[in-house]
């Protein structure tokens, strides 16, 4: 299994789909799993129940996906903040899609509906990058720069790097 991690705007879903296509395997996104299990969008979960409730759903979705999925898995940006999730990632190929502030803001957009970005979007993204990057780096077995690059190029780099390890 290949697990993609990184902040919002790093391209986990898009790159994950491309990596899966190149490897002839399935792709799964735990944000989509959470929404399917809850029957509503993540932003609604945040508003109605709060971040802690969302994180509990996310933790369960990641654990289930790691136990049952055998392809490419894209995790939500904050999933690796959970120590149990970090423990479950040990032994997997974990790819950190590194993105800088400028590219993240361009990709996410300033008029975003993401619950953690309410208010000053650029400032919130910077704070999240500063807080989360060391955690991403601590669990990653491979880090790939995404700034200024096309998703196809990033997917090719991941497949080549992981193929060289096999």
PDB file of C-alpha atoms in Angstrom:
ATOM      1  CA  UNK A   1       0.000   0.000   0.000  1.00  0.00           C
ATOM      2  CA  UNK A   2       1.086   3.545  -0.750  1.00  0.00           C
ATOM      3  CA  UNK A   3      -0.215   6.196   1.644  1.00  0.00           C
ATOM      4  CA  UNK A   4      -0.207   9.856   0.605  1.00  0.00           C
ATOM      5  CA  UNK A   5      -0.040  12.506   3.311  1.00  0.00           C
ATOM      6  CA  UNK A   6       0.299  16.264   3.262  1.00  0.00           C
ATOM      7  CA  UNK A   7      -1.594  19.460   3.881  1.00  0.00           C
ATOM      8  CA  UNK A   8      -4.692  20.567   2.025  1.00  0.00           C
ATOM      9  CA  UNK A   9      -3.721  21.741  -1.415  1.00  0.00           C
ATOM     10  CA  UNK A  10      -0.823  19.300  -1.737  1.00  0.00           C
ATOM     11  CA  UNK A  11      -2.669  17.188  -4.317  1.00  0.00           C
ATOM     12  CA  UNK A  12      -3.209  13.952  -2.376  1.00  0.00           C
ATOM     13  CA  UNK A  13      -6.475  13.050  -4.095  1.00  0.00           C
ATOM     14  CA  UNK A  14      -5.375  13.982  -7.615  1.00  0.00           C
ATOM     15  CA  UNK A  15      -1.895  12.479  -7.350  1.00  0.00           C
ATOM     16  CA  UNK A  16      -3.298   9.404  -5.599  1.00  0.00           C
ATOM     17  CA  UNK A  17      -5.630   8.729  -8.516  1.00  0.00           C
ATOM     18  CA  UNK A  18      -2.733   9.061 -10.984  1.00  0.00           C
ATOM     19  CA  UNK A  19      -0.396   6.811  -8.975  1.00  0.00           C
ATOM     20  CA  UNK A  20      -3.140   4.178  -8.736  1.00  0.00           C
ATOM     21  CA  UNK A  21      -3.716   4.354 -12.508  1.00  0.00           C
ATOM     22  CA  UNK A  22      -0.010   3.855 -13.186  1.00  0.00           C
ATOM     23  CA  UNK A  23       0.128   0.870 -10.827  1.00  0.00           C
ATOM     24  CA  UNK A  24      -3.160  -0.653 -11.964  1.00  0.00           C
ATOM     25  CA  UNK A  25      -4.626  -0.559  -8.472  1.00  0.00           C
ATOM     26  CA  UNK A  26      -7.458   1.130  -6.602  1.00  0.00           C
ATOM     27  CA  UNK A  27      -7.328   4.509  -4.899  1.00  0.00           C
ATOM     28  CA  UNK A  28      -9.161   5.423  -1.720  1.00  0.00           C
ATOM     29  CA  UNK A  29      -9.522   8.758   0.078  1.00  0.00           C
ATOM     30  CA  UNK A  30     -10.298   8.715   3.801  1.00  0.00           C
ATOM     31  CA  UNK A  31     -12.039  12.107   3.614  1.00  0.00           C
ATOM     32  CA  UNK A  32     -14.534  10.502   1.228  1.00  0.00           C
ATOM     33  CA  UNK A  33     -14.842   7.513   3.592  1.00  0.00           C
ATOM     34  CA  UNK A  34     -15.689   9.834   6.492  1.00  0.00           C
ATOM     35  CA  UNK A  35     -18.329  11.634   4.450  1.00  0.00           C
ATOM     36  CA  UNK A  36     -19.861   8.342   3.312  1.00  0.00           C
ATOM     37  CA  UNK A  37     -19.959   6.947   6.856  1.00  0.00           C
ATOM     38  CA  UNK A  38     -21.435  10.150   8.294  1.00  0.00           C
ATOM     39  CA  UNK A  39     -23.803  10.770   5.407  1.00  0.00           C
ATOM     40  CA  UNK A  40     -22.743  14.400   5.140  1.00  0.00           C
ATOM     41  CA  UNK A  41     -19.848  16.653   4.210  1.00  0.00           C
ATOM     42  CA  UNK A  42     -16.879  17.219   6.482  1.00  0.00           C
ATOM     43  CA  UNK A  43     -17.722  20.913   6.823  1.00  0.00           C
ATOM     44  CA  UNK A  44     -21.134  19.942   8.218  1.00  0.00           C
ATOM     45  CA  UNK A  45     -19.568  17.565  10.736  1.00  0.00           C
ATOM     46  CA  UNK A  46     -17.284  20.371  11.931  1.00  0.00           C
ATOM     47  CA  UNK A  47     -20.190  22.797  12.304  1.00  0.00           C
ATOM     48  CA  UNK A  48     -22.655  20.350  13.888  1.00  0.00           C
ATOM     49  CA  UNK A  49     -20.368  18.261  16.080  1.00  0.00           C
ATOM     50  CA  UNK A  50     -16.972  19.934  16.197  1.00  0.00           C
ATOM     51  CA  UNK A  51     -13.455  18.977  15.219  1.00  0.00           C
ATOM     52  CA  UNK A  52     -13.093  16.288  17.905  1.00  0.00           C
ATOM     53  CA  UNK A  53     -16.057  14.360  16.492  1.00  0.00           C
ATOM     54  CA  UNK A  54     -14.628  14.645  12.990  1.00  0.00           C
ATOM     55  CA  UNK A  55     -11.198  13.449  14.163  1.00  0.00           C
ATOM     56  CA  UNK A  56     -12.787  10.375  15.799  1.00  0.00           C
ATOM     57  CA  UNK A  57     -14.544   9.514  12.526  1.00  0.00           C
ATOM     58  CA  UNK A  58     -11.319  10.152  10.634  1.00  0.00           C
ATOM     59  CA  UNK A  59      -9.280   7.931  12.981  1.00  0.00           C
ATOM     60  CA  UNK A  60     -11.749   5.067  12.452  1.00  0.00           C
ATOM     61  CA  UNK A  61     -11.799   5.570   8.666  1.00  0.00           C
ATOM     62  CA  UNK A  62      -8.001   5.533   8.434  1.00  0.00           C
ATOM     63  CA  UNK A  63      -7.683   2.415  10.617  1.00  0.00           C
ATOM     64  CA  UNK A  64     -10.298   0.586   8.544  1.00  0.00           C
ATOM     65  CA  UNK A  65      -8.715   1.622   5.234  1.00  0.00           C
ATOM     66  CA  UNK A  66      -5.226   0.599   6.363  1.00  0.00           C
ATOM     67  CA  UNK A  67      -6.581  -2.788   7.418  1.00  0.00           C
ATOM     68  CA  UNK A  68      -8.632  -3.529   4.299  1.00  0.00           C
ATOM     69  CA  UNK A  69      -7.339  -1.507   1.333  1.00  0.00           C
ATOM     70  CA  UNK A  70      -4.389  -2.667  -0.759  1.00  0.00           C
ATOM     71  CA  UNK A  71      -3.857   0.173  -3.212  1.00  0.00           C
ATOM     72  CA  UNK A  72      -3.182   3.885  -2.909  1.00  0.00           C
ATOM     73  CA  UNK A  73      -4.628   5.680   0.104  1.00  0.00           C
ATOM     74  CA  UNK A  74      -4.939   9.461   0.455  1.00  0.00           C
ATOM     75  CA  UNK A  75      -5.299  10.655   4.047  1.00  0.00           C
ATOM     76  CA  UNK A  76      -6.934  13.869   5.163  1.00  0.00           C
ATOM     77  CA  UNK A  77      -4.464  16.636   5.970  1.00  0.00           C
ATOM     78  CA  UNK A  78      -4.811  16.308   9.749  1.00  0.00           C
ATOM     79  CA  UNK A  79      -5.032  12.514  10.001  1.00  0.00           C
ATOM     80  CA  UNK A  80      -1.378  12.061  10.964  1.00  0.00           C
ATOM     81  CA  UNK A  81      -1.796  14.325  13.989  1.00  0.00           C
ATOM     82  CA  UNK A  82      -3.339  11.325  15.758  1.00  0.00           C
ATOM     83  CA  UNK A  83      -0.666   9.179  17.493  1.00  0.00           C
ATOM     84  CA  UNK A  84      -2.646   5.969  16.886  1.00  0.00           C
ATOM     85  CA  UNK A  85      -2.789   6.732  13.178  1.00  0.00           C
ATOM     86  CA  UNK A  86       0.956   7.417  13.082  1.00  0.00           C
ATOM     87  CA  UNK A  87       1.558   4.024  14.717  1.00  0.00           C
ATOM     88  CA  UNK A  88      -0.622   2.307  12.102  1.00  0.00           C
ATOM     89  CA  UNK A  89       1.430   3.875   9.289  1.00  0.00           C
ATOM     90  CA  UNK A  90       4.626   2.110  10.369  1.00  0.00           C
ATOM     91  CA  UNK A  91       5.641  -0.412   7.726  1.00  0.00           C
ATOM     92  CA  UNK A  92       3.769   1.305   4.880  1.00  0.00           C
ATOM     93  CA  UNK A  93       5.190   3.415   2.068  1.00  0.00           C
ATOM     94  CA  UNK A  94       4.154   6.876   3.283  1.00  0.00           C
ATOM     95  CA  UNK A  95       4.662   9.692   0.770  1.00  0.00           C
ATOM     96  CA  UNK A  96       4.648  13.269   2.025  1.00  0.00           C
ATOM     97  CA  UNK A  97       3.503  15.658  -0.693  1.00  0.00           C
ATOM     98  CA  UNK A  98       5.313  18.827   0.319  1.00  0.00           C
ATOM     99  CA  UNK A  99       3.711  22.103  -0.743  1.00  0.00           C
ATOM    100  CA  UNK A 100       4.731  25.674  -0.036  1.00  0.00           C
ATOM    101  CA  UNK A 101       2.421  28.397   1.202  1.00  0.00           C
ATOM    102  CA  UNK A 102       2.004  30.137  -2.144  1.00  0.00           C
ATOM    103  CA  UNK A 103       1.086  26.972  -4.067  1.00  0.00           C
ATOM    104  CA  UNK A 104      -1.194  25.735  -1.264  1.00  0.00           C
ATOM    105  CA  UNK A 105      -3.135  29.004  -1.271  1.00  0.00           C
ATOM    106  CA  UNK A 106      -3.451  28.920  -5.076  1.00  0.00           C
ATOM    107  CA  UNK A 107      -4.725  25.337  -5.037  1.00  0.00           C
ATOM    108  CA  UNK A 108      -7.137  25.698  -2.113  1.00  0.00           C
ATOM    109  CA  UNK A 109      -8.357  29.157  -3.076  1.00  0.00           C
ATOM    110  CA  UNK A 110      -9.171  32.090  -0.852  1.00  0.00           C
ATOM    111  CA  UNK A 111     -12.933  31.530  -0.994  1.00  0.00           C
ATOM    112  CA  UNK A 112     -12.692  28.057   0.473  1.00  0.00           C
ATOM    113  CA  UNK A 113     -15.349  26.114   2.343  1.00  0.00           C
ATOM    114  CA  UNK A 114     -12.793  24.144   4.369  1.00  0.00           C
ATOM    115  CA  UNK A 115     -13.669  24.394   8.060  1.00  0.00           C
ATOM    116  CA  UNK A 116     -10.105  24.842   9.331  1.00  0.00           C
ATOM    117  CA  UNK A 117      -9.595  27.820   7.021  1.00  0.00           C
ATOM    118  CA  UNK A 118     -12.371  30.087   8.196  1.00  0.00           C
ATOM    119  CA  UNK A 119     -11.148  33.660   8.504  1.00  0.00           C
ATOM    120  CA  UNK A 120      -7.713  34.565   7.153  1.00  0.00           C
ATOM    121  CA  UNK A 121      -7.141  31.719   4.678  1.00  0.00           C
ATOM    122  CA  UNK A 122      -3.498  32.496   3.913  1.00  0.00           C
ATOM    123  CA  UNK A 123      -2.654  32.903   7.604  1.00  0.00           C
ATOM    124  CA  UNK A 124      -4.468  29.684   8.564  1.00  0.00           C
ATOM    125  CA  UNK A 125      -2.694  27.706   5.826  1.00  0.00           C
ATOM    126  CA  UNK A 126       0.674  29.062   7.004  1.00  0.00           C
ATOM    127  CA  UNK A 127      -0.102  28.074  10.598  1.00  0.00           C
ATOM    128  CA  UNK A 128      -1.212  24.590   9.553  1.00  0.00           C
ATOM    129  CA  UNK A 129       1.909  24.123   7.410  1.00  0.00           C
ATOM    130  CA  UNK A 130       4.159  25.253  10.260  1.00  0.00           C
ATOM    131  CA  UNK A 131       2.428  22.974  12.781  1.00  0.00           C
ATOM    132  CA  UNK A 132       2.023  19.891  10.632  1.00  0.00           C
ATOM    133  CA  UNK A 133       5.140  19.720   8.443  1.00  0.00           C
ATOM    134  CA  UNK A 134       7.345  18.222  11.190  1.00  0.00           C
ATOM    135  CA  UNK A 135       4.696  15.539  11.802  1.00  0.00           C
ATOM    136  CA  UNK A 136       4.446  14.723   8.095  1.00  0.00           C
ATOM    137  CA  UNK A 137       8.236  14.491   7.891  1.00  0.00           C
ATOM    138  CA  UNK A 138       8.400  12.202  10.924  1.00  0.00           C
ATOM    139  CA  UNK A 139       6.139   9.533   9.378  1.00  0.00           C
ATOM    140  CA  UNK A 140       7.088   9.824   5.706  1.00  0.00           C
ATOM    141  CA  UNK A 141       9.288   7.272   4.006  1.00  0.00           C
ATOM    142  CA  UNK A 142       9.475   9.522   0.923  1.00  0.00           C
ATOM    143  CA  UNK A 143       8.970  13.274   0.496  1.00  0.00           C
ATOM    144  CA  UNK A 144       8.107  14.775  -2.885  1.00  0.00           C
ATOM    145  CA  UNK A 145       8.101  18.468  -3.735  1.00  0.00           C
ATOM    146  CA  UNK A 146       4.895  19.581  -5.467  1.00  0.00           C
ATOM    147  CA  UNK A 147       5.408  23.319  -5.939  1.00  0.00           C
ATOM    148  CA  UNK A 148       5.229  24.411  -9.557  1.00  0.00           C
ATOM    149  CA  UNK A 149       4.761  20.841 -10.786  1.00  0.00           C
ATOM    150  CA  UNK A 150       1.986  19.039 -12.631  1.00  0.00           C
ATOM    151  CA  UNK A 151       0.243  16.122 -10.890  1.00  0.00           C
ATOM    152  CA  UNK A 152       1.399  13.701 -13.627  1.00  0.00           C
ATOM    153  CA  UNK A 153       5.036  14.600 -12.987  1.00  0.00           C
ATOM    154  CA  UNK A 154       4.607  14.096  -9.228  1.00  0.00           C
ATOM    155  CA  UNK A 155       2.895  10.730  -9.748  1.00  0.00           C
ATOM    156  CA  UNK A 156       5.702   9.608 -12.066  1.00  0.00           C
ATOM    157  CA  UNK A 157       8.306  10.541  -9.451  1.00  0.00           C
ATOM    158  CA  UNK A 158       6.495   8.564  -6.755  1.00  0.00           C
ATOM    159  CA  UNK A 159       6.118   5.470  -8.901  1.00  0.00           C
ATOM    160  CA  UNK A 160       9.782   5.638  -9.972  1.00  0.00           C
ATOM    161  CA  UNK A 161      11.047   6.178  -6.411  1.00  0.00           C
ATOM    162  CA  UNK A 162       8.962   3.396  -4.896  1.00  0.00           C
ATOM    163  CA  UNK A 163       9.725   1.045  -7.802  1.00  0.00           C
ATOM    164  CA  UNK A 164      13.446   1.563  -7.188  1.00  0.00           C
ATOM    165  CA  UNK A 165      12.955   0.373  -3.583  1.00  0.00           C
ATOM    166  CA  UNK A 166      11.177  -2.833  -4.567  1.00  0.00           C
TER     167      UNK A 166
END
